[in-house]
Short mmCIF file of C-alpha atoms in Angstrom, two decimals:
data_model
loop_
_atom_site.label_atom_id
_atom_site.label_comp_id
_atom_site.label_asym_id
_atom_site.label_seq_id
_atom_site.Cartn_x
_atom_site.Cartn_y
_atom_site.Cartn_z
CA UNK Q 14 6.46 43.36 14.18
CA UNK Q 15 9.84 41.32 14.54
CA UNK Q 16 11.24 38.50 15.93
CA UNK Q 17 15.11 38.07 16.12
CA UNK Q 18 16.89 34.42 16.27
CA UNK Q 19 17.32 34.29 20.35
CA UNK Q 20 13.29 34.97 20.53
CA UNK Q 21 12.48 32.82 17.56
CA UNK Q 22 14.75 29.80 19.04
CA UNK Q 23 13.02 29.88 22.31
CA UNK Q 24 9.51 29.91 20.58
CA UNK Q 25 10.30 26.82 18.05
CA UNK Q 26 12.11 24.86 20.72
CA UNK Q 27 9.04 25.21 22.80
CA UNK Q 28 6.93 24.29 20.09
CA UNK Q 29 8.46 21.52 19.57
CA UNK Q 30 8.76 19.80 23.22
CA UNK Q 31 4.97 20.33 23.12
CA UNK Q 32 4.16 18.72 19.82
CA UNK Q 33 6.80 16.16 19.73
CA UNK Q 34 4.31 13.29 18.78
CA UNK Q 35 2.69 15.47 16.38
CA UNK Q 36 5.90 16.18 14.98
CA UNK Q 37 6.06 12.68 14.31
CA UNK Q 38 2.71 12.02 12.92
CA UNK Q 39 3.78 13.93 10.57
CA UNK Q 40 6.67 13.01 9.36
CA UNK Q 41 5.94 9.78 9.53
CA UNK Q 42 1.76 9.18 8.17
CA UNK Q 43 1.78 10.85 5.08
CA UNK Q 44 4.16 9.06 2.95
CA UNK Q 45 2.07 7.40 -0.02
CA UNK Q 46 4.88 5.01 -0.76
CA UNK Q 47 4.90 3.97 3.23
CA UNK Q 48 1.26 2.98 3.47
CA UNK Q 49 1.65 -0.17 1.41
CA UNK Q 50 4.63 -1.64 3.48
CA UNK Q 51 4.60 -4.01 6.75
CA UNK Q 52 6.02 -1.52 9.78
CA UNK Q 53 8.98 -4.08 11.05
CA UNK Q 54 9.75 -1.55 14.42
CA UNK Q 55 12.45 -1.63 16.53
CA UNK Q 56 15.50 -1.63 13.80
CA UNK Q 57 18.83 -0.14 14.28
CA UNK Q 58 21.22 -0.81 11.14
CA UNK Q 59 21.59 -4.38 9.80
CA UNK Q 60 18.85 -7.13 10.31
CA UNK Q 61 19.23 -10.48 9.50
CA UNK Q 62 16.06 -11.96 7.17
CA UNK Q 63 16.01 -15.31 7.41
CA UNK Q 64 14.52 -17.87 4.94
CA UNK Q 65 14.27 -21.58 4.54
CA UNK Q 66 13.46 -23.22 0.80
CA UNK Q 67 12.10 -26.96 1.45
CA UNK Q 68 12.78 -28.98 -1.51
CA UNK Q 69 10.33 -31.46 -2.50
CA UNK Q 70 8.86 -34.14 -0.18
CA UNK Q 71 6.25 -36.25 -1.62
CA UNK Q 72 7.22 -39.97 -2.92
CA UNK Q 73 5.81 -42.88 -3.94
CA UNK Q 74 5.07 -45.55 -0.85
CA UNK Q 75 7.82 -48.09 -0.64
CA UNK Q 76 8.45 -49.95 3.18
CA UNK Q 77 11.91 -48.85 3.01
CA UNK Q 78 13.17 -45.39 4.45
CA UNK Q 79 14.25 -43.11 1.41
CA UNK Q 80 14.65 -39.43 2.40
CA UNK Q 81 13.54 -37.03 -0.09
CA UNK Q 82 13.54 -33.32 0.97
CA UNK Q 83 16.58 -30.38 1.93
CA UNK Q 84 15.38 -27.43 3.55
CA UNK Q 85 17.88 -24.79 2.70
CA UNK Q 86 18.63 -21.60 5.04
CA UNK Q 87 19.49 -18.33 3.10
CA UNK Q 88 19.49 -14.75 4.94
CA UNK Q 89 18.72 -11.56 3.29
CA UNK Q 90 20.52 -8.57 4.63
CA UNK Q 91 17.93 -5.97 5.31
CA UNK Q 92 19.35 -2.28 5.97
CA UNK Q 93 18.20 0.88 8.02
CA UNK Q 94 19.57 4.05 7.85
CA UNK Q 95 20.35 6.83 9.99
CA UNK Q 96 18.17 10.47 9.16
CA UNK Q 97 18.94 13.99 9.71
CA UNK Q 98 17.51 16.86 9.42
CA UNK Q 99 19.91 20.32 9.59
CA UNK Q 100 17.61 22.97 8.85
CA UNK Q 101 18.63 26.72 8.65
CA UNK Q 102 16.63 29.50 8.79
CA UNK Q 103 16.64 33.83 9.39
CA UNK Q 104 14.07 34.87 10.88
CA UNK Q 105 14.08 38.10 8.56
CA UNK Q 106 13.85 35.83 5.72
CA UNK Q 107 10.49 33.66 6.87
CA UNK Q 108 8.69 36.49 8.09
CA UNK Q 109 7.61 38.27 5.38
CA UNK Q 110 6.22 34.76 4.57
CA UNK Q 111 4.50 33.93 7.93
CA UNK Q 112 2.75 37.31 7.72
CA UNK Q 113 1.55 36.94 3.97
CA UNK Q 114 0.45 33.53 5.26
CA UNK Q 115 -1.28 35.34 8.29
CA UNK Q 116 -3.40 37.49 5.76
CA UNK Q 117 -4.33 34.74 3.07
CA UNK Q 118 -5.61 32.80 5.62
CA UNK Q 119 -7.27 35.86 7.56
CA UNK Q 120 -5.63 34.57 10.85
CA UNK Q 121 -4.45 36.67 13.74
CA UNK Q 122 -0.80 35.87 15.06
CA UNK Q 123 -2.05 34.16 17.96
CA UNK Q 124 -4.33 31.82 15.63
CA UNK Q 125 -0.85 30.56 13.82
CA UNK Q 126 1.95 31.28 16.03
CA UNK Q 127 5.17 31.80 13.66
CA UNK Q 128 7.01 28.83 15.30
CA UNK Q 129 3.81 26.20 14.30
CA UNK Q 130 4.28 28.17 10.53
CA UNK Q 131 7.90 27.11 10.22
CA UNK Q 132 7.31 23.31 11.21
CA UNK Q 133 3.88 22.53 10.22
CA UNK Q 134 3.64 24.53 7.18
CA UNK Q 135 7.31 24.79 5.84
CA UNK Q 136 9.62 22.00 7.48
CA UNK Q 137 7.60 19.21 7.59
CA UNK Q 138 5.56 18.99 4.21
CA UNK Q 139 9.65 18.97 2.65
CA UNK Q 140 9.86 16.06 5.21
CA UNK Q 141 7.58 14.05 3.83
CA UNK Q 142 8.56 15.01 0.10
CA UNK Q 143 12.01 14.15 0.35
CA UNK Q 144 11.11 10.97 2.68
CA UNK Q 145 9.22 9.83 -0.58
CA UNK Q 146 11.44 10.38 -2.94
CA UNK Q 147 14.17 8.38 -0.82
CA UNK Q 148 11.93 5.49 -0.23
CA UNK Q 149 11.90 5.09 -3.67
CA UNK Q 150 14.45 6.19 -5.52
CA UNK Q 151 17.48 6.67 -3.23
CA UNK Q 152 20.97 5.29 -3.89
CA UNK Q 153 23.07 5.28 -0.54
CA UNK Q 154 26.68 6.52 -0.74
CA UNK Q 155 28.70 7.02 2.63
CA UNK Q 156 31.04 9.17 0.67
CA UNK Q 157 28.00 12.11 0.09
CA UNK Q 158 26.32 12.47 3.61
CA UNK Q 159 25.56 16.20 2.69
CA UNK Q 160 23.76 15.29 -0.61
CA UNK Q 161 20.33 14.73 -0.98
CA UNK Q 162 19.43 11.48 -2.20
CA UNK Q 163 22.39 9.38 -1.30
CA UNK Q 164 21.60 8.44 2.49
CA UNK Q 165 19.65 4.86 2.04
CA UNK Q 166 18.48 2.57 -0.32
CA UNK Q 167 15.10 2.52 -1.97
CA UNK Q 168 12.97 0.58 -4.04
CA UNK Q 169 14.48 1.16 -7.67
CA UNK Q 170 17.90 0.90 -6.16
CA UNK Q 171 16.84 -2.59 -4.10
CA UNK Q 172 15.17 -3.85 -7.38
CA UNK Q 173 18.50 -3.11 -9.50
CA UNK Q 174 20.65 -4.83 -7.67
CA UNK Q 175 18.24 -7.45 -7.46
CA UNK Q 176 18.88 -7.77 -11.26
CA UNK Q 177 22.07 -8.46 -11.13
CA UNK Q 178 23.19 -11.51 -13.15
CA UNK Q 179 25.61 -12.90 -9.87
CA UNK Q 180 22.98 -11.55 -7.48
CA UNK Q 181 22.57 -13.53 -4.14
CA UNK Q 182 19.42 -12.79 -3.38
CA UNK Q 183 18.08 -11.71 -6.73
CA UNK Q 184 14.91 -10.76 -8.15
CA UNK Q 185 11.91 -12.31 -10.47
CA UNK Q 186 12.29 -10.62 -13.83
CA UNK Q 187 9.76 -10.07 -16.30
CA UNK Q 188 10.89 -8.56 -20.04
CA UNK Q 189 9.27 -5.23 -21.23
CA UNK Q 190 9.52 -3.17 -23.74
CA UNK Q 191 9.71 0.44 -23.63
CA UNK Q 192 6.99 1.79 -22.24
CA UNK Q 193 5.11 4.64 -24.48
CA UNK Q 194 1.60 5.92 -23.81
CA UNK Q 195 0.45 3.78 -26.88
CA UNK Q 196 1.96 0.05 -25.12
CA UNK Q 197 1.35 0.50 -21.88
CA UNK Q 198 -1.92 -1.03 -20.96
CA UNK Q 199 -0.59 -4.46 -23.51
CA UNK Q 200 2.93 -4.37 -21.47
CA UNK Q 201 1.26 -4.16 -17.98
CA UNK Q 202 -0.91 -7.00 -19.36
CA UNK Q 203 2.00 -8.99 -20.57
CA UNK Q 204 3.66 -8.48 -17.54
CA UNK Q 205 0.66 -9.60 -15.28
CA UNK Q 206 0.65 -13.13 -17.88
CA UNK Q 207 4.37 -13.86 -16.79
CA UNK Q 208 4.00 -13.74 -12.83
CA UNK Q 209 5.04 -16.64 -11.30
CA UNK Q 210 1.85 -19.10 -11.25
CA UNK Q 211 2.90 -19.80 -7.25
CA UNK Q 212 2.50 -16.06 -6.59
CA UNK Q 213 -0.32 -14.87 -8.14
CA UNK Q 214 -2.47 -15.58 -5.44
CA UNK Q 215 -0.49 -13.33 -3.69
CA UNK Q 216 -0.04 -10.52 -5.66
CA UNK Q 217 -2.26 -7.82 -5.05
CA UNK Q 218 -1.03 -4.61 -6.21
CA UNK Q 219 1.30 -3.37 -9.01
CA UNK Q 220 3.04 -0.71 -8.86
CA UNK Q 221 4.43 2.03 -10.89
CA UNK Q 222 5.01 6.05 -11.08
CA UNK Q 223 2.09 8.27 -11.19
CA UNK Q 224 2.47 9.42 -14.54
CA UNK Q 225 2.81 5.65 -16.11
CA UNK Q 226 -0.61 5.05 -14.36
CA UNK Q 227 -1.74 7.82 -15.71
CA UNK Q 228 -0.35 6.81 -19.13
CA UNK Q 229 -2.28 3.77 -18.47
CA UNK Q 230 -5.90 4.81 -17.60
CA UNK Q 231 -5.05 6.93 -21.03
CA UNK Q 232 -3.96 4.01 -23.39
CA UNK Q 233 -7.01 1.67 -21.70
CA UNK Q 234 -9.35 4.82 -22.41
CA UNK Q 235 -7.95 5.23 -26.59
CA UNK Q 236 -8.08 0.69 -26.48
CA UNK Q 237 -11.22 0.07 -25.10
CA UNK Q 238 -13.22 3.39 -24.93
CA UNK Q 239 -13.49 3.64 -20.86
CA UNK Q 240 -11.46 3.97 -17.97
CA UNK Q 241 -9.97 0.99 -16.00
CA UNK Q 242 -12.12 -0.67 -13.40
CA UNK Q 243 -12.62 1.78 -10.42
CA UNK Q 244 -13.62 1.64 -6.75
CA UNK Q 245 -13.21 3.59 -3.93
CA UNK Q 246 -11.32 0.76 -1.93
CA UNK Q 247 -9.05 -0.41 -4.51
CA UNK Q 248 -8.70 2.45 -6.91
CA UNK Q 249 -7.94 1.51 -10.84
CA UNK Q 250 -7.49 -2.26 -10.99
CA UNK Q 251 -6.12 -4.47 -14.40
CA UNK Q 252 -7.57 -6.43 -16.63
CA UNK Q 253 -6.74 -9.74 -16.02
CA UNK Q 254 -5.69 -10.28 -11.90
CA UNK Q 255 -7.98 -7.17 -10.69
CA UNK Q 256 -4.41 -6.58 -8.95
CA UNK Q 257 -4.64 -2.45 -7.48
CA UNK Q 258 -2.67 -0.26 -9.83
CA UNK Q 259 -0.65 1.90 -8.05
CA UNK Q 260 1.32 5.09 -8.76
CA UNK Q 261 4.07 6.25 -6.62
CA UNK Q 262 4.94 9.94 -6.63
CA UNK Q 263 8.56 8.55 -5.39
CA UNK Q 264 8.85 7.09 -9.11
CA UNK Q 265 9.17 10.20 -10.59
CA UNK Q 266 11.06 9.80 -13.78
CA UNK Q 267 11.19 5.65 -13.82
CA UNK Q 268 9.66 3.41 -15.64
CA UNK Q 269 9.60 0.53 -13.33
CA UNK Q 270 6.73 -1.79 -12.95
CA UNK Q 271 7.27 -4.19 -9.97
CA UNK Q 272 4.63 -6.35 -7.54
CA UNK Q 273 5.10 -8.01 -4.52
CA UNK Q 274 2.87 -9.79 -1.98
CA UNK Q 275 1.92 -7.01 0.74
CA UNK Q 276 4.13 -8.77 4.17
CA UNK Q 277 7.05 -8.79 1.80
CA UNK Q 278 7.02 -5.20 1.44
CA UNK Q 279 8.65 -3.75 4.40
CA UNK Q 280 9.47 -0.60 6.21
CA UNK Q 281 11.98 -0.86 8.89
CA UNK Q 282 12.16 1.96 11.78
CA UNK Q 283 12.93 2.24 15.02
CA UNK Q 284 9.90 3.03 17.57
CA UNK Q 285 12.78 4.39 19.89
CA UNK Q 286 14.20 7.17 17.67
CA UNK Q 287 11.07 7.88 15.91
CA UNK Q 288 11.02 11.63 13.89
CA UNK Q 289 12.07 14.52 16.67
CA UNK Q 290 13.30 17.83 16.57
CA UNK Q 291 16.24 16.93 18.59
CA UNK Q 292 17.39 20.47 19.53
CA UNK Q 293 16.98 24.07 18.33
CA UNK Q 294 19.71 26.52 18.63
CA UNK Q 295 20.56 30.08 17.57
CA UNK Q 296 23.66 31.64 16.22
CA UNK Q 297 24.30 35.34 14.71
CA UNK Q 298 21.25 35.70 13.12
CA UNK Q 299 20.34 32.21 12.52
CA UNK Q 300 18.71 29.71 14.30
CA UNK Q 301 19.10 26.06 13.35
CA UNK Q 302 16.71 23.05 13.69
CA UNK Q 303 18.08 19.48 14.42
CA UNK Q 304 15.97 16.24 13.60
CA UNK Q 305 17.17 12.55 13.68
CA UNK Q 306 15.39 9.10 12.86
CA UNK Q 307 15.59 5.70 12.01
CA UNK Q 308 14.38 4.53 8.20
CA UNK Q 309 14.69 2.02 5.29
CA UNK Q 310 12.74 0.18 3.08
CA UNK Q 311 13.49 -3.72 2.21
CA UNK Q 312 11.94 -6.87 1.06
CA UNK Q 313 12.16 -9.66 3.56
CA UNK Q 314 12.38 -12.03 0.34
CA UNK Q 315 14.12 -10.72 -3.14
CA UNK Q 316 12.95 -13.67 -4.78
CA UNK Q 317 8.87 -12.86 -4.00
CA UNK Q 318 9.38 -9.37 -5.96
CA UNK Q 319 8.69 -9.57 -9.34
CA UNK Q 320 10.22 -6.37 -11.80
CA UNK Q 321 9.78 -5.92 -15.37
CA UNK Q 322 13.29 -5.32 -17.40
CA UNK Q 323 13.14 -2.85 -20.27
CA UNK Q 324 15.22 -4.72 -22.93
CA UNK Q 325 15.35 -7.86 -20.77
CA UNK Q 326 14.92 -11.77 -22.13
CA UNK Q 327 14.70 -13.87 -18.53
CA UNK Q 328 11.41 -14.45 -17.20
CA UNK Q 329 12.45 -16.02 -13.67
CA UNK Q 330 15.42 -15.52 -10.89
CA UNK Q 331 18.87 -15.43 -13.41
CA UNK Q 332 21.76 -16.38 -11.13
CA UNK Q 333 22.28 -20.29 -12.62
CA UNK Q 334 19.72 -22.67 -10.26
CA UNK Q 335 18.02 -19.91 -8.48
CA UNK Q 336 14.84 -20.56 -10.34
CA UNK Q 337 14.71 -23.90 -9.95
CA UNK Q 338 15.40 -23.49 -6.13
CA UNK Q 339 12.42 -21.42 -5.49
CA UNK Q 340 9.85 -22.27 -8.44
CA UNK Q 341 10.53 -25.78 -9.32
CA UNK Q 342 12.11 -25.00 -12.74
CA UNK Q 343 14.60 -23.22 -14.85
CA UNK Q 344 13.93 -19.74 -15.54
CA UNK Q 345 12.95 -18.43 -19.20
CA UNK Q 346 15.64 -17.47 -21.22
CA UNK Q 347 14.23 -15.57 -24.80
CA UNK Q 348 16.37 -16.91 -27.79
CA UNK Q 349 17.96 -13.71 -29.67
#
């Protein structure tokens, strides 16, 4: 049996005009990162955040007019980027595969039809992987379109420049120490002591990498001789808040610890260029799969996401006033 690039082009392009919003499903539901973020659909590029801060209003009663109270208007910039997919294959090469696949699976050709083997089981799943690991971890460069990793923003990149000391929309920081599989249950504690009183009501999960939660459950186990809380709905919860711990396979390789209320937390597509295969074509021996889409992940407010610093000493928003514009008082600053 053999199937040459013309034959294979026609079966994967027909595949995928039948599946389309399959194809899509996909790409698009199995992302553990994007199940925690507020959809915002319909986003092309740049969109404008907007956000008023009310000073105080309250006053003592006098029978005179004496206005007390600015509402300020800030925007935060929120970005979406343009995905591609460019994927090259030879049929020669994925065969042997499809047919190995075929017999561990004890399925007849008809049962798993070489073109559903190359999307379902081979381009997609790598989809989703790299969609993960660019929701959290990537750093957008214009100047490297062709290298993974560079094309959008994510979380630790948002967060960092959040941190910056002349930031203009910055972030809440927190202190931490290093984190080690001994100090990791106190630091998480530590961290969950210095959230902004105004928040906490509204911070319901904290989140990390999967391997510093599982450094956690670990370090609670050796402090206190049993797991962290569990339940089915919430998973492992902390001590003090009962805020949902939870690890992000994006994180891979960071240590950052960072909450958020959950309509802060968005992800920004566009329901009109949603995840397709956008053509299939075959050249020499090759054939070649095209697939475009719409995707970024932002905060609508910097200010609501709090991060723990490794090293740090500010607890609070540290461009000069920012604190006090948003909390009501100066931020922390630890004395060397």
């Amino acid at each position: 049996m053999s199937i040459n690039a013309t034959q294979l082009k026609a079966e994967l392009g027909a595949y995928a005009r039948t599946n389309n919003k399959e194809i899509r499903s996909m790409a698009y539901g199995k992302s553990v990162t994007a199940k925690f973020m507020r959809t915002v659909p319909s986003v092309k590029g740049k969109f404008p955040a907007l956000q008023a801060i009310t000073g105080h209003v309250v006053q003592a009663f006098s029978a005179v007019w004496t206005p007390l109270g600015v509402t300020k208007f800030k925007v935060n910039e929120l970005k979406n980027y343009r995905q591609k997919v460019n994927y090259p294959l030879r049929p020669d090469d994925i065969q042997a595969g499809w047919l190995a696949h075929l017999y561990e699976e004890n399925k007849k050709p008809q049962d798993m039809p070489i073109s559903k083997y190359i999307i379902n089981d081979q381009l997609m799943p790598k989809v989703v992987e790299d969609r993960e690991v660019l929701l959290c971890r990537g750093v957008y460069d214009a100047t490297k379109p062709q290298e993974f990793g560079k094309s959008m923003d994510g979380v630790e990149e948002i967060i960092r420049q959040g941190l910056q000391a002349n930031s203009a929309n910055p972030v809440f920081q927190i202190p931490m120490e290093a984190i080690t599989v001994a100090n990791i249950t106190d630091q998480v504690t530590e961290f969950e002591l210095a959230l902004p009183e105004v928040l906490k009501p509204l911070l319901k999960r904290i989140f990390m990498s999967t391997s510093n939660l599982e450094r956690y459950r670990l370090d609670y186990f050796k402090k206190y001789g049993a797991y962290p809380s569990y339940t089915e709905n919430k998973g492992y919860t902390t001590i003090l808040g009962n805020r949902e711990l939870i690890g992000l396979p994006g994180l891979a390789g960071s240590d950052l610890i960072f909450s958020t209320p959950d309509e802060n937390f968005l992800r920004l597509i566009d329901l009109n260029d949603e995840p397709v295969i956008t053509d299939v074509q075959a050249q020499d021996y090759d054939v070649k799969i095209f697939m475009e889409w719409w995707e970024g992940v932002q905060f609508w407010t910097n200010q609501m996401v709090v991060a723990g610093v490794i090293g740090g000493n500010v607890t609070g928003l540290a461009p000069a006033g920012a604190n006090e514009e948003y909390y009501g008082q100066p931020a922390l600053v630890a004395q060397p």
